[in-house]
Each structure stands twice: as structure tokens, then as C-alpha cells.
Amino acid sequence: SQQGEEDPQALSIQEGENATMNCSYKTSINNLQWYRQNSGRGLVHLILIRSNEREKHSGRLRVTLDTSKKSSSLLITASRAADTASYFCATDGNQFYFGTGTSLTVIP
Amino acid sequence: DGGITQSPKYLFRKEGQNVTLSCEQNLNHDAMYWYRQDPGQGLRLIYYSQIVNDFQKGDIAEGYSVSREKKESFPLTVTSAQKNPTAFYLCASSLGQGSTGELFFGEGSRLTVL
């Protein structure tokens, strides 16, 4: 399976701290995307990073990609209680392949 | 506003019954997808369609069927052949063919078999 795997499975931090979650995948990619899912809701696209990019920023989000290690990381800086959600990476191919997600809890 | 609408949000089914989940999009997207989400297992692809009147099986298509008669609509039928249908079902769309763009998701349909 090309499915990615996020690490850690669950993360709990205090408001204001940074949250880092990682994604590993198995095959070569054209791009990698990160999505967020609030409990019981649909997924929302956060950011896309292409295989020729190493780092990308969007607001409080910073994504890195290391194609040699087949891994990506998502950093959320200055976390807020509203950031509490599950975060998924998705890789491309003939179809989108999603990881199993990291459940982030930000404690006020 | 443009987006994807899934209905119903909650659905209960007796064993042996077929049920159809609706997915409608007004984003003018060519590609549409159905995913199943179980706790701790992420999203698994059931079916996808890149153009009207054409669709392909995903990783877990057994026990499911779809149609794509209109660009805007991609309904999913969960048949009685699906042995463990209780799950959260997510419909999504993307602008073009292939997986190079972002996915737009509906709010999901939660199916429970009684």
C-alpha cells in the first residue's frame, strides 16, 4: 500500500506551544498534502507541497518535505484550542492515499 | 456558496437492506471520490470517477456500487453484500483528473447497521 503513516498517533499540548506531526510514505510522489478534520466533520485542505519543494509556509503552518527519506512534517506554531483536530497527510498517485492521522489536542 | 453536499448526515439500516448515500457538488469539478473512514484506520478509497459515465474501483469496492450520470452527482449505494457497512462515509471532488490538486470534502454521512 502507498498509504502514509502519521506519527505520533496522538499529541496533547498546552495552548501557545508548537505542535509537530510527521508523515512517512512508501513510494515516490509528485506532491504531498496535509488535511485537517474536526471530529465528525469532513476534511479541509491545509497545504500542498510539491516534490521539488523542501519547505512551505502558510500562516502558522510550516510544512517540510524530505523526498530522500520519504517523509514530511507539519508544524503548527503558537497553537490554539481551536487547532484541536485530526491531521492527515495525503500522497498522490493514480489516486490520493491518506495516512491514519494524528489526533491533536490543544489544552487551553 | 460552492461546495459538496452529502445526505443524509445520519442513516440507520437493517441488515439485508441496500442504502444510497447522496453526494452533489456545484464546483464544476470533473473528479469525484468516495471514502470510508473507520476509527484508527484513516480514509480508504471505495470508488472514484474522473469523468461522467466512467468510474473505477478503489481499494475496498466490494459490496458498494456507484453511478456518475451527471457531473454534479456521484451517489454511493451500500449493498447487502457489504459485510461491515457501519462507518463514516466521505465524498470528495477535485478539479482535474489525477491527484494533482486539492480535494474538497463533504461533511460526511454516518451509516449504522442495526
CSV table of C-alpha atoms in Angstrom, one decimal:
chain,number,residue,atom,x,y,z
A,1,SER,CA,0.0,0.0,0.0
A,2,GLN,CA,1.1,3.5,-0.7
A,3,GLN,CA,-0.7,4.8,2.4
A,4,GLY,CA,1.2,7.2,4.5
A,5,GLU,CA,1.6,6.9,8.2
A,6,GLU,CA,1.5,9.8,10.6
A,7,ASP,CA,3.4,10.0,13.8
A,8,PRO,CA,2.5,10.4,16.6
A,9,GLN,CA,-1.0,8.9,16.6
A,10,ALA,CA,-2.0,11.3,19.3
A,11,LEU,CA,-0.5,14.5,20.7
A,12,SER,CA,-1.6,16.7,23.6
A,13,ILE,CA,-0.1,20.1,24.2
A,14,GLN,CA,-0.8,23.4,26.0
A,15,GLU,CA,-2.1,26.4,24.2
A,16,GLY,CA,0.7,28.5,22.8
A,17,GLU,CA,3.1,25.6,22.3
A,18,ASN,CA,4.2,24.3,18.9
A,19,ALA,CA,2.8,21.0,17.6
A,20,THR,CA,4.8,18.9,15.2
A,21,MET,CA,3.5,15.8,13.4
A,22,ASN,CA,5.2,13.6,10.9
A,23,CYS,CA,4.2,11.6,7.9
A,24,SER,CA,6.1,8.8,6.2
A,25,TYR,CA,5.2,7.3,2.8
A,26,LYS,CA,6.4,4.5,0.7
A,27,THR,CA,6.7,5.4,-2.9
A,28,SER,CA,7.8,8.4,-5.0
A,29,ILE,CA,5.4,11.3,-5.2
A,30,ASN,CA,4.6,14.4,-7.2
A,31,ASN,CA,3.1,16.2,-4.2
A,32,LEU,CA,2.1,15.8,-0.6
A,33,GLN,CA,-0.9,17.4,1.0
A,34,TRP,CA,-2.0,18.0,4.6
A,35,TYR,CA,-5.6,18.0,5.7
A,36,ARG,CA,-7.4,18.7,8.9
A,37,GLN,CA,-10.5,17.0,10.2
A,38,ASN,CA,-12.6,18.3,13.1
A,39,SER,CA,-14.5,15.5,15.0
A,40,GLY,CA,-17.4,14.1,12.9
A,41,ARG,CA,-16.8,16.5,10.0
A,42,GLY,CA,-15.3,16.4,6.6
A,43,LEU,CA,-11.6,17.1,5.8
A,44,VAL,CA,-10.3,20.5,5.0
A,45,HIS,CA,-7.2,21.1,2.8
A,46,LEU,CA,-4.4,22.9,4.6
A,47,ILE,CA,-1.4,23.0,2.4
A,48,LEU,CA,0.2,21.3,-0.6
A,49,ILE,CA,4.0,20.8,-1.1
A,50,ARG,CA,5.4,19.7,-4.4
A,51,SER,CA,8.2,17.1,-4.7
A,52,ASN,CA,10.7,19.8,-5.8
A,53,GLU,CA,10.0,21.9,-2.7
A,54,ARG,CA,11.6,21.4,0.7
A,55,GLU,CA,9.6,23.8,2.8
A,56,LYS,CA,6.4,25.8,2.6
A,57,HIS,CA,4.7,28.2,4.9
A,58,SER,CA,1.0,29.2,5.3
A,59,GLY,CA,0.2,31.4,8.3
A,60,ARG,CA,1.0,29.4,11.4
A,61,LEU,CA,1.7,26.3,9.4
A,62,ARG,CA,5.1,25.1,8.2
A,63,VAL,CA,5.5,22.0,6.1
A,64,THR,CA,8.7,20.3,5.2
A,65,LEU,CA,9.4,17.5,2.7
A,66,ASP,CA,12.3,15.2,2.5
A,67,THR,CA,11.9,13.0,-0.6
A,68,SER,CA,15.1,11.1,0.2
A,69,LYS,CA,13.6,9.9,3.5
A,70,LYS,CA,10.1,9.8,2.1
A,71,SER,CA,8.9,11.9,5.0
A,72,SER,CA,7.1,15.2,5.7
A,73,SER,CA,6.4,17.2,8.8
A,74,LEU,CA,3.7,19.7,9.7
A,75,LEU,CA,4.5,22.3,12.3
A,76,ILE,CA,1.7,24.4,13.9
A,77,THR,CA,3.2,27.3,15.8
A,78,ALA,CA,1.6,29.1,18.7
A,79,SER,CA,-1.2,26.5,18.9
A,80,ARG,CA,-4.8,27.5,19.9
A,81,ALA,CA,-7.6,25.4,21.4
A,82,ALA,CA,-9.3,25.7,18.0
A,83,ASP,CA,-6.5,23.7,16.4
A,84,THR,CA,-7.8,20.6,18.2
A,85,ALA,CA,-8.5,18.2,15.4
A,86,SER,CA,-7.0,15.2,13.5
A,87,TYR,CA,-4.4,15.9,10.8
A,88,PHE,CA,-3.8,13.7,7.8
A,89,CYS,CA,-1.2,13.6,5.1
A,90,ALA,CA,-2.1,12.5,1.6
A,91,THR,CA,0.2,11.5,-1.2
A,92,ASP,CA,-0.6,11.3,-4.9
A,93,GLY,CA,-0.5,8.6,-7.4
A,94,ASN,CA,-3.4,7.3,-9.5
A,95,GLN,CA,-5.5,8.2,-6.5
A,96,PHE,CA,-5.0,10.1,-3.2
A,97,TYR,CA,-3.5,8.0,-0.4
A,98,PHE,CA,-4.3,9.1,3.1
A,99,GLY,CA,-2.4,8.3,6.3
A,100,THR,CA,-4.1,7.2,9.5
A,101,GLY,CA,-3.9,10.7,11.1
A,102,THR,CA,-2.5,12.4,14.2
A,103,SER,CA,-5.1,13.4,16.8
A,104,LEU,CA,-4.0,16.8,18.2
A,105,THR,CA,-5.5,18.1,21.5
A,106,VAL,CA,-4.6,21.7,22.5
A,107,ILE,CA,-5.4,22.3,26.1
A,108,PRO,CA,-6.5,25.9,26.9
B,1,ASP,CA,-21.7,29.1,-1.9
B,2,GLY,CA,-19.9,26.4,-3.9
B,3,GLY,CA,-19.3,23.1,-2.2
B,4,ILE,CA,-20.1,19.5,-1.7
B,5,THR,CA,-23.4,18.4,-0.1
B,6,GLN,CA,-23.8,14.9,1.4
B,7,SER,CA,-27.1,13.5,2.6
B,8,PRO,CA,-28.3,12.1,4.8
B,9,LYS,CA,-25.9,13.0,7.6
B,10,TYR,CA,-27.1,10.0,9.7
B,11,LEU,CA,-28.6,6.8,8.4
B,12,PHE,CA,-29.7,3.6,10.0
B,13,ARG,CA,-30.1,0.4,8.1
B,14,LYS,CA,-31.3,-3.0,8.9
B,15,GLU,CA,-29.2,-5.9,7.8
B,16,GLY,CA,-30.0,-7.0,4.3
B,17,GLN,CA,-31.1,-3.6,3.1
B,18,ASN,CA,-29.4,-1.5,0.4
B,19,VAL,CA,-29.0,2.2,1.1
B,20,THR,CA,-27.9,5.0,-1.1
B,21,LEU,CA,-25.8,8.0,0.0
B,22,SER,CA,-26.1,11.2,-1.9
B,23,CYS,CA,-23.2,13.4,-3.0
B,24,GLU,CA,-23.8,16.6,-5.0
B,25,GLN,CA,-21.2,19.2,-5.9
B,26,ASN,CA,-21.5,22.6,-7.6
B,27,LEU,CA,-17.8,23.3,-8.0
B,28,ASN,CA,-17.8,22.1,-11.6
B,29,HIS,CA,-15.2,19.5,-10.7
B,30,ASP,CA,-14.5,16.6,-13.0
B,31,ALA,CA,-13.3,14.1,-10.4
B,32,MET,CA,-15.3,12.7,-7.5
B,33,TYR,CA,-14.4,10.2,-4.8
B,34,TRP,CA,-16.0,8.1,-2.1
B,35,TYR,CA,-14.0,7.3,1.0
B,36,ARG,CA,-14.8,5.2,4.0
B,37,GLN,CA,-13.4,6.1,7.4
B,38,ASP,CA,-13.2,3.8,10.4
B,39,PRO,CA,-11.7,4.7,13.8
B,40,GLY,CA,-7.9,4.5,13.7
B,41,GLN,CA,-7.8,3.4,10.0
B,42,GLY,CA,-7.7,6.7,8.2
B,43,LEU,CA,-9.5,7.1,4.8
B,44,ARG,CA,-9.9,4.2,2.4
B,45,LEU,CA,-11.0,4.7,-1.2
B,46,ILE,CA,-14.1,3.0,-2.3
B,47,TYR,CA,-14.7,4.3,-5.8
B,48,TYR,CA,-13.7,7.3,-7.9
B,49,SER,CA,-14.8,8.9,-11.1
B,50,GLN,CA,-12.8,11.2,-13.3
B,51,ILE,CA,-15.4,11.9,-15.9
B,52,VAL,CA,-19.2,11.4,-16.4
B,53,ASN,CA,-20.3,7.8,-17.2
B,54,ASP,CA,-17.0,6.4,-16.0
B,55,PHE,CA,-15.7,5.2,-12.6
B,56,GLN,CA,-13.1,3.0,-11.2
B,57,LYS,CA,-12.9,0.7,-8.1
B,58,GLY,CA,-10.8,1.8,-5.2
B,59,ASP,CA,-9.2,-0.4,-2.6
B,60,ILE,CA,-12.4,-1.5,-0.9
B,61,ALA,CA,-15.1,-1.5,-3.6
B,62,GLU,CA,-16.6,-4.9,-2.7
B,63,GLY,CA,-20.2,-4.5,-1.5
B,64,TYR,CA,-20.6,-1.0,-2.9
B,65,SER,CA,-21.8,0.5,-6.2
B,66,VAL,CA,-21.8,3.9,-7.8
B,67,SER,CA,-23.0,5.8,-10.8
B,68,ARG,CA,-21.9,9.0,-12.5
B,69,GLU,CA,-24.8,10.1,-14.8
B,70,LYS,CA,-24.3,13.8,-14.2
B,71,LYS,CA,-21.1,15.8,-13.5
B,72,GLU,CA,-22.6,17.1,-10.3
B,73,SER,CA,-23.7,13.9,-8.7
B,74,PHE,CA,-21.9,10.7,-7.6
B,75,PRO,CA,-24.3,8.6,-5.4
B,76,LEU,CA,-22.9,5.6,-3.5
B,77,THR,CA,-25.1,2.5,-2.8
B,78,VAL,CA,-24.1,0.3,0.1
B,79,THR,CA,-25.4,-3.1,-0.8
B,80,SER,CA,-26.4,-6.0,1.4
B,81,ALA,CA,-23.2,-7.7,0.2
B,82,GLN,CA,-21.1,-5.3,2.3
B,83,LYS,CA,-20.5,-7.3,5.5
B,84,ASN,CA,-19.5,-4.5,7.8
B,85,PRO,CA,-21.1,-1.3,6.5
B,86,THR,CA,-21.2,0.7,9.7
B,87,ALA,CA,-18.8,3.6,9.1
B,88,PHE,CA,-18.4,7.3,8.3
B,89,TYR,CA,-18.6,7.9,4.5
B,90,LEU,CA,-16.9,10.9,2.9
B,91,CYS,CA,-17.4,12.2,-0.6
B,92,ALA,CA,-14.9,14.5,-2.2
B,93,SER,CA,-14.2,16.2,-5.5
B,94,SER,CA,-11.2,17.7,-7.3
B,95,LEU,CA,-10.8,20.0,-10.2
B,96,GLY,CA,-9.0,17.8,-12.7
B,97,GLN,CA,-8.1,14.2,-13.5
B,98,GLY,CA,-5.4,12.5,-11.5
B,99,SER,CA,-4.4,13.5,-8.0
B,100,THR,CA,-2.5,16.7,-8.5
B,101,GLY,CA,-5.0,19.1,-7.0
B,102,GLU,CA,-6.6,19.5,-3.6
B,103,LEU,CA,-9.7,17.6,-2.5
B,104,PHE,CA,-12.8,19.3,-1.4
B,105,PHE,CA,-14.8,17.2,1.1
B,106,GLY,CA,-18.4,17.0,2.1
B,107,GLU,CA,-19.5,16.8,5.7
B,108,GLY,CA,-19.9,13.1,5.7
B,109,SER,CA,-22.7,10.5,6.2
B,110,ARG,CA,-22.6,8.2,9.2
B,111,LEU,CA,-24.2,4.8,8.5
B,112,THR,CA,-25.1,2.5,11.3
B,113,VAL,CA,-26.4,-1.0,10.7
B,114,LEU,CA,-28.8,-2.2,13.3
